[in-house]
Every structure is written in structure tokens, then in C-alpha cells.
Amino acid sequence: MHAIQQLYFQRKSQSTKPFNARGKGVTRCELCQLAQKHCICLLRQKKQTHCGFLLLMHDCEVLKPSNTGRLIADVITDTYAFQWRRTEVSEELINLINHSDYQPFVIFPHQYATDDRKVYHHLPEKKPNKKPLFILLDGSWREAKKMFRKSPYLSTLPVLSLSLDVLSASGYVSTYSLRKAEQGFQLSTAEVASLLLSEAGEYKAAEHLSLWQQLFEYRYRKSVCQPNHLDPAIESVYLDFVNTTDKNKAPK
């Protein structure tokens, strides 16, 4: 199991009542959170990249079947996850942020950073022998803003802003539709991760994650019997991409 699946089972063990999300009557695979007959676990493929992801997950987000942070951990090998707490911060989390292998960035819109905080609009040049560690605040927009304001252990870290307002002006729109964004330029957690992978030059991994999210959304809608406007060809498109990528990696 990857980090987010482990966090899910840990959080579930602490629950005193079932999590009643939309589609609560569906018998789900507990790893991918889709209906068992639409499970995608056997289609999952990992990608090794020169960057890592650290997800701080709001308590409300950990158990949600529609969470897309899980998809990042499905694909990207170096993905870590912790439940966000304002006052109780695990030593493991602090050690990861300070790890000598990583160069950490908090991913958040620049307008919410204080004037004295270092803000980047593009990924800066990598420090020697370090990989970018992208810290994502995984929750609703209201929850994420609270997490950003009330996490003093993140306050000294630089902010990397994707300038989503600029993306919106250029015509970029989210394709994720399982939840309705509060504002049109807001993206799912997995979509943000795909953009970050592209920013880091990990174009194949970015495409892989994007296709994986589309496949997840297609199967999710089938799982809960929602109207499914998505192209059923996404399954063959994803498999063709994975198989082609694997062939290109194979030694001659």
C-alpha cells in the first residue's frame, strides 16, 4: 500500500461511525475507492521521477472516495501523506521537510503569501543533489486556506505559485468534474500535480497522471451510476500510453 492508502486505513480505524459519502451504498474496493466491479488497481503503474510530493490532507478529505490526491500516490513513487493538524505535528513530517535529499516548496497562490515570504512563479534551478518536494494542501478551498494560514512549520518555506489566474486567462480549464470548484480556475489536486510534473520537466509522468485521473473519473461515474459524459476510449488510451512507455524503457 502507498502512503495515502495507509493514511486512509489509519483514519478509518479511528472512526466511530461510517463515512456516508455520495454513493455510500456502493461496495467499493478499499484501495482505489471504486466499485469492486470497476476496480482499477490492476491497471496501476508507478513512475520514478526526480521530484517528490508531500500531501497534507485535511481530516475531511482522507476518507472521501472522490479524493484525487490518492491518484498521485498511485503513480508517483516518492509520494508522502500526512493528516493535517494545526498543533500536533509529527516528527516524521518535520524530518521529511528538512531532509537533505529535498528542496521543499509549498504550492499555493502567491496572493496569500506574506510580503516577506519567498515566492516563485516558476520552479527555480535545482540545488545540487536535491529534488523538488512539492507540498500540496489537500482539502476544499476553504480548508486549504486555513491550512496555509495555520501551519507555522510551513511558514519559512518558499511558495511556488502556478498562477492559476494566468492559466485561466490563457484558456486552461479543469477537466475534473466529480466536484464543483468554487472558482473556475481551481483545479483538482491531481491536476495541480500534473502541472508541477510538467514544470519539473517530467512530461511523461505528467501525461501518465493526467490519463490516470481521467480513467479514475470515468470508472468512478460508472461506479455510482452518474451520467457519464467522458469518452470510454480513455481506457484504451491509458493502456496504450503505459504499454508504449514500457516498451520505450525496455533494453534493446
Short mmCIF file of C-alpha atoms in Angstrom, two decimals:
data_model
loop_
_atom_site.label_atom_id
_atom_site.label_comp_id
_atom_site.label_asym_id
_atom_site.label_seq_id
_atom_site.Cartn_x
_atom_site.Cartn_y
_atom_site.Cartn_z
CA MET A 1 0.00 0.00 0.00
CA HIS A 2 1.15 3.52 -0.70
CA ALA A 3 1.15 6.39 1.79
CA ILE A 4 -2.38 7.65 1.18
CA GLN A 5 -3.90 4.18 1.37
CA GLN A 6 -2.11 3.67 4.69
CA LEU A 7 -3.43 7.00 5.93
CA TYR A 8 -6.95 6.04 4.84
CA PHE A 9 -6.92 2.80 6.86
CA GLN A 10 -5.40 4.57 9.86
CA ARG A 11 -8.10 7.25 9.76
CA LYS A 12 -10.85 4.68 9.19
CA SER A 13 -9.74 2.72 12.27
CA GLN A 14 -10.30 5.87 14.36
CA SER A 15 -13.83 6.50 13.06
CA THR A 16 -16.76 5.81 15.35
CA LYS A 17 -19.33 5.76 12.53
CA PRO A 18 -19.32 5.03 8.78
CA PHE A 19 -18.32 7.78 6.37
CA ASN A 20 -21.53 8.47 4.46
CA ALA A 21 -20.39 9.97 1.19
CA ARG A 22 -22.38 10.18 -2.02
CA GLY A 23 -22.67 6.65 -3.36
CA LYS A 24 -22.47 5.20 0.15
CA GLY A 25 -24.41 2.13 -0.98
CA VAL A 26 -21.65 1.11 -3.41
CA THR A 27 -19.49 -1.88 -2.46
CA ARG A 28 -16.06 -0.37 -3.02
CA CYS A 29 -12.51 -1.59 -3.40
CA GLU A 30 -10.86 -0.01 -0.39
CA LEU A 31 -7.65 0.72 -2.27
CA CYS A 32 -8.93 2.62 -5.32
CA GLN A 33 -12.34 3.52 -3.80
CA LEU A 34 -14.23 2.48 -6.94
CA ALA A 35 -16.99 -0.10 -7.09
CA GLN A 36 -15.38 -3.52 -6.94
CA LYS A 37 -16.56 -4.40 -10.44
CA HIS A 38 -14.90 -1.21 -11.77
CA CYS A 39 -11.67 -1.53 -9.74
CA ILE A 40 -8.57 -0.11 -11.47
CA CYS A 41 -5.91 -1.44 -9.11
CA LEU A 42 -4.55 -3.95 -11.64
CA LEU A 43 -4.08 -1.15 -14.19
CA ARG A 44 -1.94 0.97 -11.90
CA GLN A 45 1.64 1.66 -12.98
CA LYS A 46 4.29 3.52 -10.96
CA LYS A 47 6.61 6.21 -12.31
CA GLN A 48 10.00 7.07 -10.84
CA THR A 49 10.61 10.82 -11.05
CA HIS A 50 13.21 13.36 -9.96
CA CYS A 51 10.76 15.06 -7.62
CA GLY A 52 8.53 14.15 -4.71
CA PHE A 53 5.08 15.04 -3.41
CA LEU A 54 4.04 15.61 0.18
CA LEU A 55 0.29 15.80 0.75
CA LEU A 56 -1.07 17.37 3.91
CA MET A 57 -4.63 16.10 3.96
CA HIS A 58 -7.46 17.76 5.83
CA ASP A 59 -9.36 15.38 8.08
CA CYS A 60 -12.47 15.71 5.90
CA GLU A 61 -10.52 14.66 2.81
CA VAL A 62 -8.85 11.43 3.88
CA LEU A 63 -11.96 9.24 3.64
CA LYS A 64 -13.57 10.82 0.56
CA PRO A 65 -13.82 8.33 -2.34
CA SER A 66 -13.54 11.17 -4.87
CA ASN A 67 -10.21 12.40 -3.48
CA THR A 68 -7.63 12.79 -6.28
CA GLY A 69 -4.57 13.08 -4.06
CA ARG A 70 -4.68 9.28 -3.94
CA LEU A 71 -4.06 9.23 -7.69
CA ILE A 72 -0.72 10.99 -7.24
CA ALA A 73 0.44 8.26 -4.89
CA ASP A 74 -0.87 5.65 -7.34
CA VAL A 75 1.54 6.92 -9.99
CA ILE A 76 4.47 8.80 -8.40
CA THR A 77 6.80 6.64 -6.33
CA ASP A 78 8.03 9.39 -4.00
CA THR A 79 4.67 10.45 -2.56
CA TYR A 80 4.16 11.03 1.16
CA ALA A 81 0.94 11.80 3.04
CA PHE A 82 0.10 13.10 6.50
CA GLN A 83 -3.15 14.14 8.09
CA TRP A 84 -3.02 17.88 8.72
CA ARG A 85 -3.09 19.03 12.32
CA ARG A 86 -2.57 22.59 13.43
CA THR A 87 -0.84 21.90 16.74
CA GLU A 88 0.18 18.23 16.67
CA VAL A 89 2.90 17.91 14.05
CA SER A 90 4.59 14.56 13.60
CA GLU A 91 8.35 14.36 13.86
CA GLU A 92 8.35 12.27 10.68
CA LEU A 93 6.75 15.15 8.76
CA ILE A 94 9.28 17.70 10.01
CA ASN A 95 12.16 15.35 9.22
CA LEU A 96 10.87 14.89 5.68
CA ILE A 97 10.58 18.63 5.09
CA ASN A 98 14.14 19.08 6.36
CA HIS A 99 15.57 16.03 4.59
CA SER A 100 18.82 16.71 2.77
CA ASP A 101 17.53 15.00 -0.39
CA TYR A 102 14.74 17.51 -0.91
CA GLN A 103 14.16 21.15 -1.80
CA PRO A 104 10.64 21.86 -0.44
CA PHE A 105 8.04 24.23 -1.90
CA VAL A 106 4.55 24.97 -0.62
CA ILE A 107 2.17 25.02 -3.59
CA PHE A 108 -0.28 27.87 -3.15
CA PRO A 109 -1.48 31.03 -4.93
CA HIS A 110 1.03 33.85 -4.47
CA GLN A 111 -1.55 36.42 -3.30
CA TYR A 112 -1.95 34.57 0.01
CA ALA A 113 1.76 34.76 0.90
CA THR A 114 3.04 37.45 3.25
CA ASP A 115 5.26 40.19 1.81
CA ASP A 116 8.39 38.79 3.45
CA ARG A 117 7.93 35.29 2.04
CA LYS A 118 9.89 33.99 -0.93
CA VAL A 119 7.55 33.32 -3.85
CA TYR A 120 8.37 31.65 -7.16
CA HIS A 121 6.16 31.61 -10.24
CA HIS A 122 8.32 29.01 -11.95
CA LEU A 123 10.39 26.22 -10.48
CA PRO A 124 13.83 27.68 -9.72
CA GLU A 125 17.06 25.97 -10.62
CA LYS A 126 17.55 22.84 -8.58
CA LYS A 127 20.07 22.93 -5.77
CA PRO A 128 22.91 20.41 -6.14
CA ASN A 129 21.92 16.88 -5.12
CA LYS A 130 18.37 17.90 -4.21
CA LYS A 131 14.98 17.04 -5.67
CA PRO A 132 11.95 19.33 -5.53
CA LEU A 133 9.45 18.33 -2.85
CA PHE A 134 6.04 19.72 -3.74
CA ILE A 135 3.87 20.23 -0.65
CA LEU A 136 0.16 20.11 -1.51
CA LEU A 137 -2.58 21.17 0.90
CA ASP A 138 -5.33 18.69 0.10
CA GLY A 139 -8.79 19.84 1.04
CA SER A 140 -11.59 22.13 -0.07
CA TRP A 141 -10.56 25.67 -0.97
CA ARG A 142 -11.73 26.95 2.42
CA GLU A 143 -9.87 24.16 4.22
CA ALA A 144 -6.69 24.71 2.19
CA LYS A 145 -6.62 28.42 3.04
CA LYS A 146 -6.94 27.57 6.72
CA MET A 147 -4.14 25.02 6.45
CA PHE A 148 -1.90 27.57 4.73
CA ARG A 149 -2.50 30.21 7.42
CA LYS A 150 -2.29 27.93 10.44
CA SER A 151 0.76 25.77 9.71
CA PRO A 152 3.72 27.59 11.28
CA TYR A 153 6.08 24.77 10.34
CA LEU A 154 5.48 25.67 6.68
CA SER A 155 5.79 29.44 7.10
CA THR A 156 9.54 29.60 6.40
CA LEU A 157 9.33 27.55 3.21
CA PRO A 158 9.15 29.21 -0.22
CA VAL A 159 5.84 29.30 -2.07
CA LEU A 160 5.59 28.04 -5.63
CA SER A 161 2.56 29.61 -7.29
CA LEU A 162 1.23 28.19 -10.53
CA SER A 163 -0.56 31.48 -11.26
CA LEU A 164 -3.85 29.77 -11.93
CA ASP A 165 -5.41 33.12 -12.82
CA VAL A 166 -2.96 33.30 -15.73
CA LEU A 167 -3.81 29.73 -16.70
CA SER A 168 -7.48 30.67 -16.69
CA ALA A 169 -6.85 33.74 -18.86
CA SER A 170 -4.96 31.56 -21.34
CA GLY A 171 -7.93 29.24 -21.68
CA TYR A 172 -6.74 26.43 -19.39
CA VAL A 173 -9.71 24.78 -17.69
CA SER A 174 -10.04 21.89 -15.31
CA THR A 175 -11.42 18.70 -16.82
CA TYR A 176 -12.24 17.23 -13.40
CA SER A 177 -15.98 17.21 -12.77
CA LEU A 178 -16.65 14.92 -9.81
CA ARG A 179 -16.72 18.02 -7.61
CA LYS A 180 -17.70 21.57 -8.44
CA ALA A 181 -14.91 24.13 -7.93
CA GLU A 182 -15.73 27.32 -6.04
CA GLN A 183 -13.98 29.30 -8.78
CA GLY A 184 -13.46 28.37 -12.41
CA PHE A 185 -9.66 28.42 -12.30
CA GLN A 186 -9.38 25.99 -9.38
CA LEU A 187 -8.05 22.54 -10.18
CA SER A 188 -8.16 19.13 -8.59
CA THR A 189 -5.16 18.07 -6.53
CA ALA A 190 -4.07 15.60 -9.22
CA GLU A 191 -4.34 18.26 -11.93
CA VAL A 192 -2.07 20.55 -9.91
CA ALA A 193 0.40 17.67 -9.56
CA SER A 194 0.37 17.09 -13.33
CA LEU A 195 1.21 20.76 -13.92
CA LEU A 196 4.02 20.56 -11.37
CA LEU A 197 5.46 17.49 -13.07
CA SER A 198 5.50 19.39 -16.37
CA GLU A 199 7.14 22.35 -14.62
CA ALA A 200 9.84 19.95 -13.38
CA GLY A 201 10.40 18.56 -16.90
CA GLU A 202 8.71 15.24 -16.07
CA TYR A 203 6.44 15.35 -19.13
CA LYS A 204 5.78 11.61 -19.43
CA ALA A 205 4.86 11.37 -15.76
CA ALA A 206 2.58 14.41 -16.14
CA GLU A 207 0.74 12.80 -19.04
CA HIS A 208 0.57 9.48 -17.18
CA LEU A 209 -1.04 11.10 -14.14
CA SER A 210 -3.47 13.08 -16.29
CA LEU A 211 -4.64 9.95 -18.11
CA TRP A 212 -4.88 8.05 -14.82
CA GLN A 213 -7.15 10.74 -13.40
CA GLN A 214 -9.38 10.62 -16.49
CA LEU A 215 -9.63 6.84 -16.19
CA PHE A 216 -10.45 7.14 -12.49
CA GLU A 217 -13.17 9.69 -13.16
CA TYR A 218 -14.70 7.56 -15.94
CA ARG A 219 -14.80 4.45 -13.74
CA TYR A 220 -16.00 6.48 -10.74
CA ARG A 221 -19.05 7.69 -12.65
CA LYS A 222 -19.80 4.12 -13.68
CA SER A 223 -19.41 3.04 -10.05
CA VAL A 224 -22.06 5.43 -8.74
CA CYS A 225 -24.27 5.31 -11.85
CA GLN A 226 -23.81 9.01 -12.61
CA PRO A 227 -24.35 10.41 -16.12
CA ASN A 228 -21.06 9.69 -17.87
CA HIS A 229 -20.07 12.27 -20.46
CA LEU A 230 -16.47 11.03 -20.52
CA ASP A 231 -15.04 9.19 -23.51
CA PRO A 232 -14.98 5.41 -22.88
CA ALA A 233 -11.89 5.29 -25.11
CA ILE A 234 -9.89 6.64 -22.15
CA GLU A 235 -9.31 3.05 -21.02
CA SER A 236 -7.57 2.05 -24.26
CA VAL A 237 -5.78 5.42 -24.47
CA TYR A 238 -4.34 4.91 -20.98
CA LEU A 239 -3.28 1.32 -21.66
CA ASP A 240 -1.70 2.25 -25.00
CA PHE A 241 0.27 5.02 -23.28
CA VAL A 242 1.51 2.75 -20.50
CA ASN A 243 2.44 -0.07 -22.88
CA THR A 244 4.26 2.29 -25.24
CA THR A 245 6.15 3.89 -22.37
CA ASP A 246 7.19 0.47 -21.05
CA LYS A 247 8.44 -0.59 -24.50
CA ASN A 248 10.50 2.57 -24.80
CA LYS A 249 12.15 1.78 -21.47
CA ALA A 250 12.92 -1.82 -22.36
CA PRO A 251 16.60 -2.55 -23.11
CA LYS A 252 17.48 -3.39 -26.70
#
